[in-house]
mmCIF file with all atom_site columns, C-alpha atoms and ligand atoms in Angstrom:
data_model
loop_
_atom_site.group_PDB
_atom_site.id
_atom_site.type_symbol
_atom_site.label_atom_id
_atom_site.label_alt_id
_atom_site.label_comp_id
_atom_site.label_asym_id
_atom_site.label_entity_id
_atom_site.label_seq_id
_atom_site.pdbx_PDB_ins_code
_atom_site.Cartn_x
_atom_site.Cartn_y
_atom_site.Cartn_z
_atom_site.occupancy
_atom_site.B_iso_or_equiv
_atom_site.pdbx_formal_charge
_atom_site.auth_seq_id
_atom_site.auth_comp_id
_atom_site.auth_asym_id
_atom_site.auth_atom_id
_atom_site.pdbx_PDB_model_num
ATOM   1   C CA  . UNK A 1 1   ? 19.277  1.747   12.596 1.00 67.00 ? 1   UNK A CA  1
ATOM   2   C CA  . UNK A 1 2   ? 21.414  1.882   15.686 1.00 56.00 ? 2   UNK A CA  1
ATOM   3   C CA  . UNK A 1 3   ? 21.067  -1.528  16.826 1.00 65.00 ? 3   UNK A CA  1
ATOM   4   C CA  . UNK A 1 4   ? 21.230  -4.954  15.385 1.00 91.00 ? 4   UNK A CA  1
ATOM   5   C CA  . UNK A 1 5   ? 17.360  -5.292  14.582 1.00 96.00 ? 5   UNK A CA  1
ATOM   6   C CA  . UNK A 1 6   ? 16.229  -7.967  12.018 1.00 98.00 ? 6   UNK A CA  1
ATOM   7   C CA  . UNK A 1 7   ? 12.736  -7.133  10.479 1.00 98.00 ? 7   UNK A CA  1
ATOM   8   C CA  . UNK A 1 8   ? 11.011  -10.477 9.332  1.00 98.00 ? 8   UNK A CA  1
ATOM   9   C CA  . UNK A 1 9   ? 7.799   -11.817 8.861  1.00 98.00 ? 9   UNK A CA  1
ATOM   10  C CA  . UNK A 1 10  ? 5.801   -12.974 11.752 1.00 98.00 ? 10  UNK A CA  1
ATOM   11  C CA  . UNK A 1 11  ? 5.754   -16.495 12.285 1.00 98.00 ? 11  UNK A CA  1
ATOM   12  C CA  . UNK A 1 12  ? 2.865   -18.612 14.663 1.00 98.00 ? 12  UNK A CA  1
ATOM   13  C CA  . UNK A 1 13  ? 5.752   -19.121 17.367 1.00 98.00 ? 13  UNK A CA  1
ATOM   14  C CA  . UNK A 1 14  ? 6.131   -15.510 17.657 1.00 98.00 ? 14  UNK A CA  1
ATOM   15  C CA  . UNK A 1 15  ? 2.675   -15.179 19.034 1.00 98.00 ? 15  UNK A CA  1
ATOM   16  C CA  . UNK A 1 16  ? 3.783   -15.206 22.524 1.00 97.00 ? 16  UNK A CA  1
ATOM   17  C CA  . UNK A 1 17  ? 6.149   -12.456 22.120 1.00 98.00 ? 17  UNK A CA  1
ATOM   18  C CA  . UNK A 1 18  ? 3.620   -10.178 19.700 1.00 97.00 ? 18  UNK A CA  1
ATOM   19  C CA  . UNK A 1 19  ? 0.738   -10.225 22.329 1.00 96.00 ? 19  UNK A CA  1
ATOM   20  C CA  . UNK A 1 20  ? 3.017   -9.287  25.079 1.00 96.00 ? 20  UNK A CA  1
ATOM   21  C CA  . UNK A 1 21  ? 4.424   -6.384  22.901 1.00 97.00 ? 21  UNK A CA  1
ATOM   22  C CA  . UNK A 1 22  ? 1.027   -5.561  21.997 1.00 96.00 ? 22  UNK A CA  1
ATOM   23  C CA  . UNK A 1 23  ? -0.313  -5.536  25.802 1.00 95.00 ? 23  UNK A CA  1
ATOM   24  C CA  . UNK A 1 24  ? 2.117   -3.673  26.938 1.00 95.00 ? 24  UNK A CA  1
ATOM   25  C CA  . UNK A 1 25  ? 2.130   -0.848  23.982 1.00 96.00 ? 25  UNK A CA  1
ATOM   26  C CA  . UNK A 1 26  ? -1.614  -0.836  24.399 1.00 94.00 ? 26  UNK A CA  1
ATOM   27  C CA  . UNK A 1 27  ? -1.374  -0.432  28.117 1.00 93.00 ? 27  UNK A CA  1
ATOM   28  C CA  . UNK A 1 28  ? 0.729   2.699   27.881 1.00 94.00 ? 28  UNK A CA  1
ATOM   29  C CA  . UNK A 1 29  ? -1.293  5.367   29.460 1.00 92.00 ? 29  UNK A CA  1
ATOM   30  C CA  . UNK A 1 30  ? -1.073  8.203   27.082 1.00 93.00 ? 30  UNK A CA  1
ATOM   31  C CA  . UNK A 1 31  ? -3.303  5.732   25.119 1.00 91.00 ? 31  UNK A CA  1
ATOM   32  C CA  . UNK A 1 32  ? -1.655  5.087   21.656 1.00 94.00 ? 32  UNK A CA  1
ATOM   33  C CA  . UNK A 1 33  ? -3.593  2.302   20.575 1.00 92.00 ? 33  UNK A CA  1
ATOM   34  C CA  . UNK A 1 34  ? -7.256  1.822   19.849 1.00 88.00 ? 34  UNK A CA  1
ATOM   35  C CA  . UNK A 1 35  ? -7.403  -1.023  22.474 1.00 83.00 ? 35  UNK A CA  1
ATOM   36  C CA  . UNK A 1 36  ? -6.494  -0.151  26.319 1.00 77.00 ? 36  UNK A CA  1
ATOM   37  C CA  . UNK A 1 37  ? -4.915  -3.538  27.404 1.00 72.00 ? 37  UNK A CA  1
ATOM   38  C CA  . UNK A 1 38  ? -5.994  -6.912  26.676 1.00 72.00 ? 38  UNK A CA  1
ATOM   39  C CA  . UNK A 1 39  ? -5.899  -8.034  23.502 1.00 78.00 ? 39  UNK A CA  1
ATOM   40  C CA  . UNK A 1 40  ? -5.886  -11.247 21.633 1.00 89.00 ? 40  UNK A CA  1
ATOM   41  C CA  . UNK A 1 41  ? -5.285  -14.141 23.265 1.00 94.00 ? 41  UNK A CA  1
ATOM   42  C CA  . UNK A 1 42  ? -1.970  -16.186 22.278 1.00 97.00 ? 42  UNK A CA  1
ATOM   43  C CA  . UNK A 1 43  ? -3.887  -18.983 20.666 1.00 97.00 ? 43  UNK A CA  1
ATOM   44  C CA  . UNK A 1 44  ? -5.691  -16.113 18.641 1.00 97.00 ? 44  UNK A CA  1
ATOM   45  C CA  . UNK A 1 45  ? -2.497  -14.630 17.483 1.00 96.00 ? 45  UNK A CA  1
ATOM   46  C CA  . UNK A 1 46  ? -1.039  -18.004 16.542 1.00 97.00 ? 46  UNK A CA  1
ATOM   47  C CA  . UNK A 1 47  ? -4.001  -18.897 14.504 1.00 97.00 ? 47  UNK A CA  1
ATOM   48  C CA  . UNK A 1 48  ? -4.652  -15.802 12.878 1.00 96.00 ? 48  UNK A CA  1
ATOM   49  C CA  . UNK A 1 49  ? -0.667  -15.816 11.746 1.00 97.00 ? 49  UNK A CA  1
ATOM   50  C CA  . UNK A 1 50  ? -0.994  -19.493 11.011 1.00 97.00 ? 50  UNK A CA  1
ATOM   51  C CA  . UNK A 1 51  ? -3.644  -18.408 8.689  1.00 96.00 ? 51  UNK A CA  1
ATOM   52  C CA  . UNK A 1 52  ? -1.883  -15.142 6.830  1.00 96.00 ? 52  UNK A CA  1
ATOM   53  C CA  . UNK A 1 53  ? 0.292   -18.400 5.427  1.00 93.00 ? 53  UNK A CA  1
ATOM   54  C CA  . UNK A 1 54  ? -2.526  -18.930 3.115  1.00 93.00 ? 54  UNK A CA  1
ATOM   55  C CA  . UNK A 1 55  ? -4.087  -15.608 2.700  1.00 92.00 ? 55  UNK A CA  1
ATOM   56  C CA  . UNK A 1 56  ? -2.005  -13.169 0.743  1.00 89.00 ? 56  UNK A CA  1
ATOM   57  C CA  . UNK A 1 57  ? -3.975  -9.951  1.385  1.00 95.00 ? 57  UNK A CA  1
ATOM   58  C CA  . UNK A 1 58  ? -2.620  -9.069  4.663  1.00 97.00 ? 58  UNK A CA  1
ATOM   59  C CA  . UNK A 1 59  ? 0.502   -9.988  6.739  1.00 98.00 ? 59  UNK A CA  1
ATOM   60  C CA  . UNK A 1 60  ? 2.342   -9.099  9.910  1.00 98.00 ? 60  UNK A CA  1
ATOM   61  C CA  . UNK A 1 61  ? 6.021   -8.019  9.888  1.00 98.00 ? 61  UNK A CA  1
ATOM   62  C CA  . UNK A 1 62  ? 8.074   -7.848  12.718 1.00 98.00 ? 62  UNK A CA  1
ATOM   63  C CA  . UNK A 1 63  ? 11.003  -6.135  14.410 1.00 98.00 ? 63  UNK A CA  1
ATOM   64  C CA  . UNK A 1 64  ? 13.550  -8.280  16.599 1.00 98.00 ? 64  UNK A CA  1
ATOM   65  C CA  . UNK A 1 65  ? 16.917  -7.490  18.562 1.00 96.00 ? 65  UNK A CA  1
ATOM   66  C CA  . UNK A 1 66  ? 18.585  -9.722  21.050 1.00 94.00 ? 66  UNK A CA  1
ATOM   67  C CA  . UNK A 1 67  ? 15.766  -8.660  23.585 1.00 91.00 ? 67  UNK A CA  1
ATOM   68  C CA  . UNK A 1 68  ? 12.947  -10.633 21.616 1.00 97.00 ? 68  UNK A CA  1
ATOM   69  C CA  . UNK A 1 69  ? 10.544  -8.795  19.482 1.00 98.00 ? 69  UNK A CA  1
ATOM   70  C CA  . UNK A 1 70  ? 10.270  -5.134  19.667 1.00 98.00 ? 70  UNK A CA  1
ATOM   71  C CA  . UNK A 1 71  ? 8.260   -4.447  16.550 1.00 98.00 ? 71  UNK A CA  1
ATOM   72  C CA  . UNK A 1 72  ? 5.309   -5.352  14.953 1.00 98.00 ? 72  UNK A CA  1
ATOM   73  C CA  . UNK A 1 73  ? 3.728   -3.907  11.803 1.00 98.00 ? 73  UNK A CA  1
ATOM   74  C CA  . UNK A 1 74  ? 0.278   -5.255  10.253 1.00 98.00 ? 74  UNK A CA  1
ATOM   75  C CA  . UNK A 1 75  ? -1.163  -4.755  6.616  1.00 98.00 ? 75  UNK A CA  1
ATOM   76  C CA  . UNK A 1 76  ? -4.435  -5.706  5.553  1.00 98.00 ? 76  UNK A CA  1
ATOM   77  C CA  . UNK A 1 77  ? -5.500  -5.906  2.257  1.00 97.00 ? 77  UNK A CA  1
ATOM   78  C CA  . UNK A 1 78  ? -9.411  -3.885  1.235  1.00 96.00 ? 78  UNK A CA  1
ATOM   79  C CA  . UNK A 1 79  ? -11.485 -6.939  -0.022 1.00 92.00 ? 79  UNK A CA  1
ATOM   80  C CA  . UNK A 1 80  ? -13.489 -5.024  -2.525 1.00 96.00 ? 80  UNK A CA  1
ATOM   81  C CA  . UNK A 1 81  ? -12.287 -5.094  -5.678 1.00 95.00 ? 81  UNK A CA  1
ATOM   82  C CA  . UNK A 1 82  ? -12.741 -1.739  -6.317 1.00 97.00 ? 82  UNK A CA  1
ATOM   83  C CA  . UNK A 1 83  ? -10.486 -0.685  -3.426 1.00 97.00 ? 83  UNK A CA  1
ATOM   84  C CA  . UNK A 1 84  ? -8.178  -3.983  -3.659 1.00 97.00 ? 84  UNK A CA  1
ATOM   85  C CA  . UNK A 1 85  ? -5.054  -1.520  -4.423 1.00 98.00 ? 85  UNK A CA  1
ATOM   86  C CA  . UNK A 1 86  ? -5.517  0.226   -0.722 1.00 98.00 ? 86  UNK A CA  1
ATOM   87  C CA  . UNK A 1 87  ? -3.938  -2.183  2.774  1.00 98.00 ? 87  UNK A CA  1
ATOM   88  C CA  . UNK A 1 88  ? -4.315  -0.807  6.479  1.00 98.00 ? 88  UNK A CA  1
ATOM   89  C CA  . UNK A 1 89  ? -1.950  -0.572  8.331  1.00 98.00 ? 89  UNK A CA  1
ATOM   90  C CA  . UNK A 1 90  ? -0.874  -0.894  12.177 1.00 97.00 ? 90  UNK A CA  1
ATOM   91  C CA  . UNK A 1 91  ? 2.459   -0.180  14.135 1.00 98.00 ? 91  UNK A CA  1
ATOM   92  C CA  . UNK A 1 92  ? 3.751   -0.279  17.240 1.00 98.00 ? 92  UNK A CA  1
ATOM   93  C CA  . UNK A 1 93  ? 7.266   -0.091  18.164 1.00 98.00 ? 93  UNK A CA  1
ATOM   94  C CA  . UNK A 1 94  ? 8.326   -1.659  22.090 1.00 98.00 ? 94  UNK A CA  1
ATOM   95  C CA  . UNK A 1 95  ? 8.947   1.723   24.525 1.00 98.00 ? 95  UNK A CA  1
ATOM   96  C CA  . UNK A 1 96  ? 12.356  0.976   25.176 1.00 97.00 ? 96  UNK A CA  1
ATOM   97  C CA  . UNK A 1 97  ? 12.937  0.853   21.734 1.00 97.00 ? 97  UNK A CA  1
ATOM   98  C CA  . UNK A 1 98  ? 11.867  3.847   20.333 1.00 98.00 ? 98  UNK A CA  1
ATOM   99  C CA  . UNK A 1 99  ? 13.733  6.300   18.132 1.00 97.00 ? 99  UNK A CA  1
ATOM   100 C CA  . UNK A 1 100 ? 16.123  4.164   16.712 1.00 97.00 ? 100 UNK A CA  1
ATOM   101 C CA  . UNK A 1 101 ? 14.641  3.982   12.942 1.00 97.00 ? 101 UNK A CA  1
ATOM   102 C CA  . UNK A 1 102 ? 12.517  0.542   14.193 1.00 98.00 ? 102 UNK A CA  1
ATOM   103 C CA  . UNK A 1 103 ? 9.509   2.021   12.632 1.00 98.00 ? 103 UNK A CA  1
ATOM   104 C CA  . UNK A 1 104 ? 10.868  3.550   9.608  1.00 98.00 ? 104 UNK A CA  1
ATOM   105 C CA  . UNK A 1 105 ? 12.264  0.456   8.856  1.00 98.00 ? 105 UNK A CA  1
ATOM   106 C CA  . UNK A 1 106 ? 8.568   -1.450  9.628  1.00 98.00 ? 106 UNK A CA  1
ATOM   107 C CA  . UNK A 1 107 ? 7.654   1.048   7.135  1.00 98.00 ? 107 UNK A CA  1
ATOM   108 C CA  . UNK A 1 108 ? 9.957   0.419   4.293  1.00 98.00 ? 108 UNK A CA  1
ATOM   109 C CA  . UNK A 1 109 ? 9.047   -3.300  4.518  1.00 98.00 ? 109 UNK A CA  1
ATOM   110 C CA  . UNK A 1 110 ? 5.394   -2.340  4.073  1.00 98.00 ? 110 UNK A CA  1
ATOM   111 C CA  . UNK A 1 111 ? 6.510   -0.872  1.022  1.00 98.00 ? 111 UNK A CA  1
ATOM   112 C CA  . UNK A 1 112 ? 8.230   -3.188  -0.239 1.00 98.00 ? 112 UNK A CA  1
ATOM   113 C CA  . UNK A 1 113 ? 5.138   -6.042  0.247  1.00 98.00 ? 113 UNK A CA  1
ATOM   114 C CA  . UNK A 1 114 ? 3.108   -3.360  -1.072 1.00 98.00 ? 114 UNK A CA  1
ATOM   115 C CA  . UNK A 1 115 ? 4.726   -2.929  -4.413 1.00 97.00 ? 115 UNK A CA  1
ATOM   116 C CA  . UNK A 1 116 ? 5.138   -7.264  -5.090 1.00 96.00 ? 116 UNK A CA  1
ATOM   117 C CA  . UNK A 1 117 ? 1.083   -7.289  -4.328 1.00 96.00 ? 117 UNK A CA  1
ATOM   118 C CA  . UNK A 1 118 ? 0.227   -4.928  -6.158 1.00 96.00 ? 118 UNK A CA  1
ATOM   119 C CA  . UNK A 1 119 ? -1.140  -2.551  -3.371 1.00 98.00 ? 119 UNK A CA  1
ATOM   120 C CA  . UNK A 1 120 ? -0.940  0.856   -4.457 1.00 98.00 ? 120 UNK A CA  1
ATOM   121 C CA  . UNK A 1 121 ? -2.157  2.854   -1.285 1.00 98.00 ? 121 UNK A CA  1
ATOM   122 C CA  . UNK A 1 122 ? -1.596  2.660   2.289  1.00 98.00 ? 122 UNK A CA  1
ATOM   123 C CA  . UNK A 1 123 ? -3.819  3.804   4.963  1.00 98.00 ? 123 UNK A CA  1
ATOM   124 C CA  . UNK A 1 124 ? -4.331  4.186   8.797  1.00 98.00 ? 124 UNK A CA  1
ATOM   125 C CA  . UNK A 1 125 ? -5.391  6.043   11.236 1.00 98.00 ? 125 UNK A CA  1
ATOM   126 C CA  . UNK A 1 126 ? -3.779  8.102   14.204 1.00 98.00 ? 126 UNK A CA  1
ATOM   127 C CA  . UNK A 1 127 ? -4.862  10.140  17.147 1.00 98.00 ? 127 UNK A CA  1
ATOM   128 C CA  . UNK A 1 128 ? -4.226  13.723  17.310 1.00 98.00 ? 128 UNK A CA  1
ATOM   129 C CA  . UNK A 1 129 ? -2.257  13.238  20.062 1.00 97.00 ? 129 UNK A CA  1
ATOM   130 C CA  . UNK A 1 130 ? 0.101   10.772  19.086 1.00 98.00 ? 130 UNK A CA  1
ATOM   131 C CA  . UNK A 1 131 ? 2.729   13.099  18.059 1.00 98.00 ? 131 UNK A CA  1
ATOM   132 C CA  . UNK A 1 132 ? 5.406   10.721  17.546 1.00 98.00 ? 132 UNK A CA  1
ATOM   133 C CA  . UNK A 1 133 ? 3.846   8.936   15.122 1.00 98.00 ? 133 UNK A CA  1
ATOM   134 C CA  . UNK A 1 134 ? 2.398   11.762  13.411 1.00 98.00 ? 134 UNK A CA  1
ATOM   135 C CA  . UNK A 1 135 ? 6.017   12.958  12.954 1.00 98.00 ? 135 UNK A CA  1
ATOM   136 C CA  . UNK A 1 136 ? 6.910   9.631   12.104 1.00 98.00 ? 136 UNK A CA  1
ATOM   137 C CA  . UNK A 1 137 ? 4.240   9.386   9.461  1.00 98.00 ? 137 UNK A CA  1
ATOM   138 C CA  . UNK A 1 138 ? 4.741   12.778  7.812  1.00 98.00 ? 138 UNK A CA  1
ATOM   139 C CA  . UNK A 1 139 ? 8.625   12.489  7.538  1.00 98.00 ? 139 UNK A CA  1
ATOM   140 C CA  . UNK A 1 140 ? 8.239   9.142   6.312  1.00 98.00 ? 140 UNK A CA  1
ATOM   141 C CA  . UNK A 1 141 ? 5.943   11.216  3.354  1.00 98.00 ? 141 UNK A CA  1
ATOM   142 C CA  . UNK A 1 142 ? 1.969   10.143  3.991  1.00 98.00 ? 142 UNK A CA  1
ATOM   143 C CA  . UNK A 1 143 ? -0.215  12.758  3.897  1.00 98.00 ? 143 UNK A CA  1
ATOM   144 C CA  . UNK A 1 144 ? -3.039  13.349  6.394  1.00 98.00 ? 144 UNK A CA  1
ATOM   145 C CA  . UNK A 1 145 ? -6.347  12.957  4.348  1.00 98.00 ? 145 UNK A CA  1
ATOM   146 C CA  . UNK A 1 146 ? -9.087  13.515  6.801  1.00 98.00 ? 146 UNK A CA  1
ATOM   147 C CA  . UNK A 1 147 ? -10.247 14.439  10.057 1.00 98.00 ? 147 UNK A CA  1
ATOM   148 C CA  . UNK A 1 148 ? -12.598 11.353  11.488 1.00 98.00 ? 148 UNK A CA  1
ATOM   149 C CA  . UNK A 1 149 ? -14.588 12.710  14.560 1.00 98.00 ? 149 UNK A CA  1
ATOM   150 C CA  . UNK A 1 150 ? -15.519 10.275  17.334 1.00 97.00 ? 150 UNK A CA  1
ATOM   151 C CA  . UNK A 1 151 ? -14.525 7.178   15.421 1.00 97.00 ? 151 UNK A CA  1
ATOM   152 C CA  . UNK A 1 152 ? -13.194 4.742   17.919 1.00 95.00 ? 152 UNK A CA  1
ATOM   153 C CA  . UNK A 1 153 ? -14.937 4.268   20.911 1.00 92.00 ? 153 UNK A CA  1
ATOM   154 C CA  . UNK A 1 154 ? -12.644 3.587   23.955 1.00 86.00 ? 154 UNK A CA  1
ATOM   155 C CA  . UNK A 1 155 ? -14.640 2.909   27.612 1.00 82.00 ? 155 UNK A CA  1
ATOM   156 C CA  . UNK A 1 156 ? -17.269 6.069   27.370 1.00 88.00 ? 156 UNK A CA  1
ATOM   157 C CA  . UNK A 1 157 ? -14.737 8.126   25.417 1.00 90.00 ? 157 UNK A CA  1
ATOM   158 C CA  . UNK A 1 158 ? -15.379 8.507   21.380 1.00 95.00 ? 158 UNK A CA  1
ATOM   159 C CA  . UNK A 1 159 ? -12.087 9.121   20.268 1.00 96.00 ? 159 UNK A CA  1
ATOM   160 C CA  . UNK A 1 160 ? -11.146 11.489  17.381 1.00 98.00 ? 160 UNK A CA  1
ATOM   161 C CA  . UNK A 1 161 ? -8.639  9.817   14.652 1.00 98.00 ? 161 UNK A CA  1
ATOM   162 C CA  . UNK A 1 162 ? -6.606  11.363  11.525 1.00 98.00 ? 162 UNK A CA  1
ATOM   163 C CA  . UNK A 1 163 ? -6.868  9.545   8.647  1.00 98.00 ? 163 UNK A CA  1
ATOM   164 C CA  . UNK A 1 164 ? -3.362  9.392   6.738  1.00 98.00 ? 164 UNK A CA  1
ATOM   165 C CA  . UNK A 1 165 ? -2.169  7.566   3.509  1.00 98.00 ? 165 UNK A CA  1
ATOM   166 C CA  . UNK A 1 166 ? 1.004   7.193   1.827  1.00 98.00 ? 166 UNK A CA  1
ATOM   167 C CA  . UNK A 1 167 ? 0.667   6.699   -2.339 1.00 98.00 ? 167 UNK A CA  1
ATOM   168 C CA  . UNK A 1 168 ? 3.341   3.600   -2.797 1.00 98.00 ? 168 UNK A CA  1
ATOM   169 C CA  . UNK A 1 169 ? 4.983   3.914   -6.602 1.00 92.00 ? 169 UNK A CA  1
HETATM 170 C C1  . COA B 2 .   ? 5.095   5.862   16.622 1.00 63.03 ? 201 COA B C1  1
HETATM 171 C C2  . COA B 2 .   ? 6.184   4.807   16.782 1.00 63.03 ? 201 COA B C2  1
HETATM 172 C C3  . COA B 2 .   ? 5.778   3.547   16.011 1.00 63.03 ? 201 COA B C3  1
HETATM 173 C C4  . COA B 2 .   ? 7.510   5.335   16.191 1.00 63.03 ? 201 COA B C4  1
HETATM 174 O O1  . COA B 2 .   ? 8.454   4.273   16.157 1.00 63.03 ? 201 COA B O1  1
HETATM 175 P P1  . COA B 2 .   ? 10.019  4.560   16.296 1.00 63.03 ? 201 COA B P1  1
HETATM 176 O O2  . COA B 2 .   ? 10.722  3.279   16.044 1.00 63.03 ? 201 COA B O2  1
HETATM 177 O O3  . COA B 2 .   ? 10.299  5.252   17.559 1.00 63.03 ? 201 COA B O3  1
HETATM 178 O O4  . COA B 2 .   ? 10.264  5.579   15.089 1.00 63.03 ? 201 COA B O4  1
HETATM 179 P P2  . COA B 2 .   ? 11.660  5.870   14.345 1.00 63.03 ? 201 COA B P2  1
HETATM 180 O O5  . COA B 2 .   ? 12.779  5.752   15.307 1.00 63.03 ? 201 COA B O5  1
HETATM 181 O O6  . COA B 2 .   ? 11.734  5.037   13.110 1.00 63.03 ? 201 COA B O6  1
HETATM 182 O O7  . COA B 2 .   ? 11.449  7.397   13.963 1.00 63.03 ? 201 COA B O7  1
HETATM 183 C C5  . COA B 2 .   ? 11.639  7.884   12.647 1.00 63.03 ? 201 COA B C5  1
HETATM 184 C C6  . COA B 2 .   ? 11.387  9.361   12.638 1.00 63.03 ? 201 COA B C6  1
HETATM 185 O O8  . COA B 2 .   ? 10.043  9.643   13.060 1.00 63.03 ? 201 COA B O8  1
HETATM 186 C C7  . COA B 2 .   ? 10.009  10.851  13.841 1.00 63.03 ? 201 COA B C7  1
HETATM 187 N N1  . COA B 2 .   ? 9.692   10.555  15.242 1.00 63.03 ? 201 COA B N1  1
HETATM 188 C C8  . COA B 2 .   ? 9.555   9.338   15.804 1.00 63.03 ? 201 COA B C8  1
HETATM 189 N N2  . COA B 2 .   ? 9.247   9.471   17.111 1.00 63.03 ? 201 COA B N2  1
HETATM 190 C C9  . COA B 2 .   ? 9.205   10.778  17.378 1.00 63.03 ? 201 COA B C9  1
HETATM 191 C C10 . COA B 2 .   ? 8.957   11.537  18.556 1.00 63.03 ? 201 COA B C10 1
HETATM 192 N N3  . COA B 2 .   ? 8.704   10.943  19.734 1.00 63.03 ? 201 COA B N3  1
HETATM 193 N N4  . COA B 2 .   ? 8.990   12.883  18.464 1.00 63.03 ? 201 COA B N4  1
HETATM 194 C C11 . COA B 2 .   ? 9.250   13.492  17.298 1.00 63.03 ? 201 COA B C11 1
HETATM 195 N N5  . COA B 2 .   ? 9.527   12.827  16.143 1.00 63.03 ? 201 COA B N5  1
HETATM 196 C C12 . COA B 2 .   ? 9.486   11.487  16.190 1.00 63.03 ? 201 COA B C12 1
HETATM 197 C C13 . COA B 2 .   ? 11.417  11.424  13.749 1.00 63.03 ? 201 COA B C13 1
HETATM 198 O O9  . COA B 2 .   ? 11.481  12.206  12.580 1.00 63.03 ? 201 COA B O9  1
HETATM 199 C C14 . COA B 2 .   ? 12.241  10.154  13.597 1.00 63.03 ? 201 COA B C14 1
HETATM 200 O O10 . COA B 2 .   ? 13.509  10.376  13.031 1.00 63.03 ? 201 COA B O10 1
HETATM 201 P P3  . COA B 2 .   ? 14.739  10.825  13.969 1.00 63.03 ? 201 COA B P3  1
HETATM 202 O O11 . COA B 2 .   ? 14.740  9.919   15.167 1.00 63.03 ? 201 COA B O11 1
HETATM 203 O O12 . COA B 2 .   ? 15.914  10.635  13.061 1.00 63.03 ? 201 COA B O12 1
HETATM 204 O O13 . COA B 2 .   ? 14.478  12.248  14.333 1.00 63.03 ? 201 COA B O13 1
HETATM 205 C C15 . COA B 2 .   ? 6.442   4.497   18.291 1.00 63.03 ? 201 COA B C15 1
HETATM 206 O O14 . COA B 2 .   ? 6.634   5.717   18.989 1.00 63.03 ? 201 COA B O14 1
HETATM 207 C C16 . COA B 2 .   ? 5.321   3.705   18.949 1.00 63.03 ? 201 COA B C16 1
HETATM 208 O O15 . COA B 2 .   ? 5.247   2.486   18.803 1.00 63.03 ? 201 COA B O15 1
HETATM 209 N N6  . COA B 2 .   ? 4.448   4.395   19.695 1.00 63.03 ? 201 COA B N6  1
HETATM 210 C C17 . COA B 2 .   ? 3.365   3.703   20.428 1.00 63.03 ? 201 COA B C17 1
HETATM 211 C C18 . COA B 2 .   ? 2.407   2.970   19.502 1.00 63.03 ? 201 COA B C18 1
HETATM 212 C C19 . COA B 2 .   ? 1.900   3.885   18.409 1.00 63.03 ? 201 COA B C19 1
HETATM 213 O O16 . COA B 2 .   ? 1.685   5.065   18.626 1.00 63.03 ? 201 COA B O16 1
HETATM 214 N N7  . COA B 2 .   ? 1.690   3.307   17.222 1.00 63.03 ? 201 COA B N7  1
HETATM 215 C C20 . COA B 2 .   ? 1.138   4.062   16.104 1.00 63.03 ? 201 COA B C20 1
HETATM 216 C C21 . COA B 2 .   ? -0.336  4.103   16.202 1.00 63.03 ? 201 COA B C21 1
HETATM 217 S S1  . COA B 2 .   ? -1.031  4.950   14.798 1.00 63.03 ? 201 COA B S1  1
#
């Protein structure tokens, strides 16, 4: 990476700094995100992290320089135990930010929790017309496995998504 960037896990006090991050990634008007602007509140970001303390099967990592947080990557766990080897996963890297290995580095950390859980697979989705994380994505060596027509609904629009996944050994 080309900057001093610690990756960490999220902690309640970040919760500030993640929802601003968020908003402003999600207000972005090329649309990148599934949501368009507001998102949780602060309180609901500090009690869902306060919470990951005691819940194993999903956590939030995070990306910080000496401009605050910049990064923020979220893994969740699939409760049934037949799928309890798959996590989702969410990214988002701050604009000002961007190709400087932030996210590849987001990604190696969700690796890394990956293989001490025991999670085998990792999964999201994208829109077609994110093409920077699509590149992202495929250099970092998931695969797309399926084409999901109208599956998020944003305002009237029923957006398209790519479903990708990345086989963790
Ligand atoms: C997608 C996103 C997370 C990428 O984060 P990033 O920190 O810029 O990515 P990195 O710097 O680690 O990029 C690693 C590699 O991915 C590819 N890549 C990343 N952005 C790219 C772009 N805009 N165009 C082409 N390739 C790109 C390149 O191969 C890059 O390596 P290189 O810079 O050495 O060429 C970031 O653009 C982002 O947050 N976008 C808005 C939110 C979003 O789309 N989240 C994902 C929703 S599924």
């Amino acid at each position: 990476m080309s900057e001093d960037v610690v990756i960490r896990r999220a902690q309640p006090g970040d919760a500030g700094a993640l929802v601003e991050l968020a908003e402003a990634v999600a207000s972005e008007p090329e649309g990148w995100l599934i949501s368009k602007g507001a998102w949780r509140t602060v309180s609901e970001e500090r009690r869902f992290l306060r919470a990951l303390r005691r819940y194993s099967d999903a956590t939030v990592f995070l990306a910080a320089t000496s401009d605050g947080i910049v990064g923020r990557l979220s893994l969740g766990r699939d409760p049934h135990p037949a799928s309890r080897h798959v996590a989702d996963l969410g990214l988002m890297v701050a604009a000002g930010h961007r190709r400087r290995g932030i996210g590849r580095a987001l990604l190696d950390e969700a690796v890394l929790w990956a293989r001490q859980v025991g999670v085998r697979k990792l999964e999201l989705h994208v829109f077609p017309h994110n093409e920077a994380a699509l590149a992202l994505y495929a250099r970092f060596g998931f695969r797309q496995e399926g084409y999901r027509r109208g599956h998020y609904r944003r305002g009237e629009d029923l957006l398209d998504a790519i479903l990708m996944a990345y086989d963790v050994d």
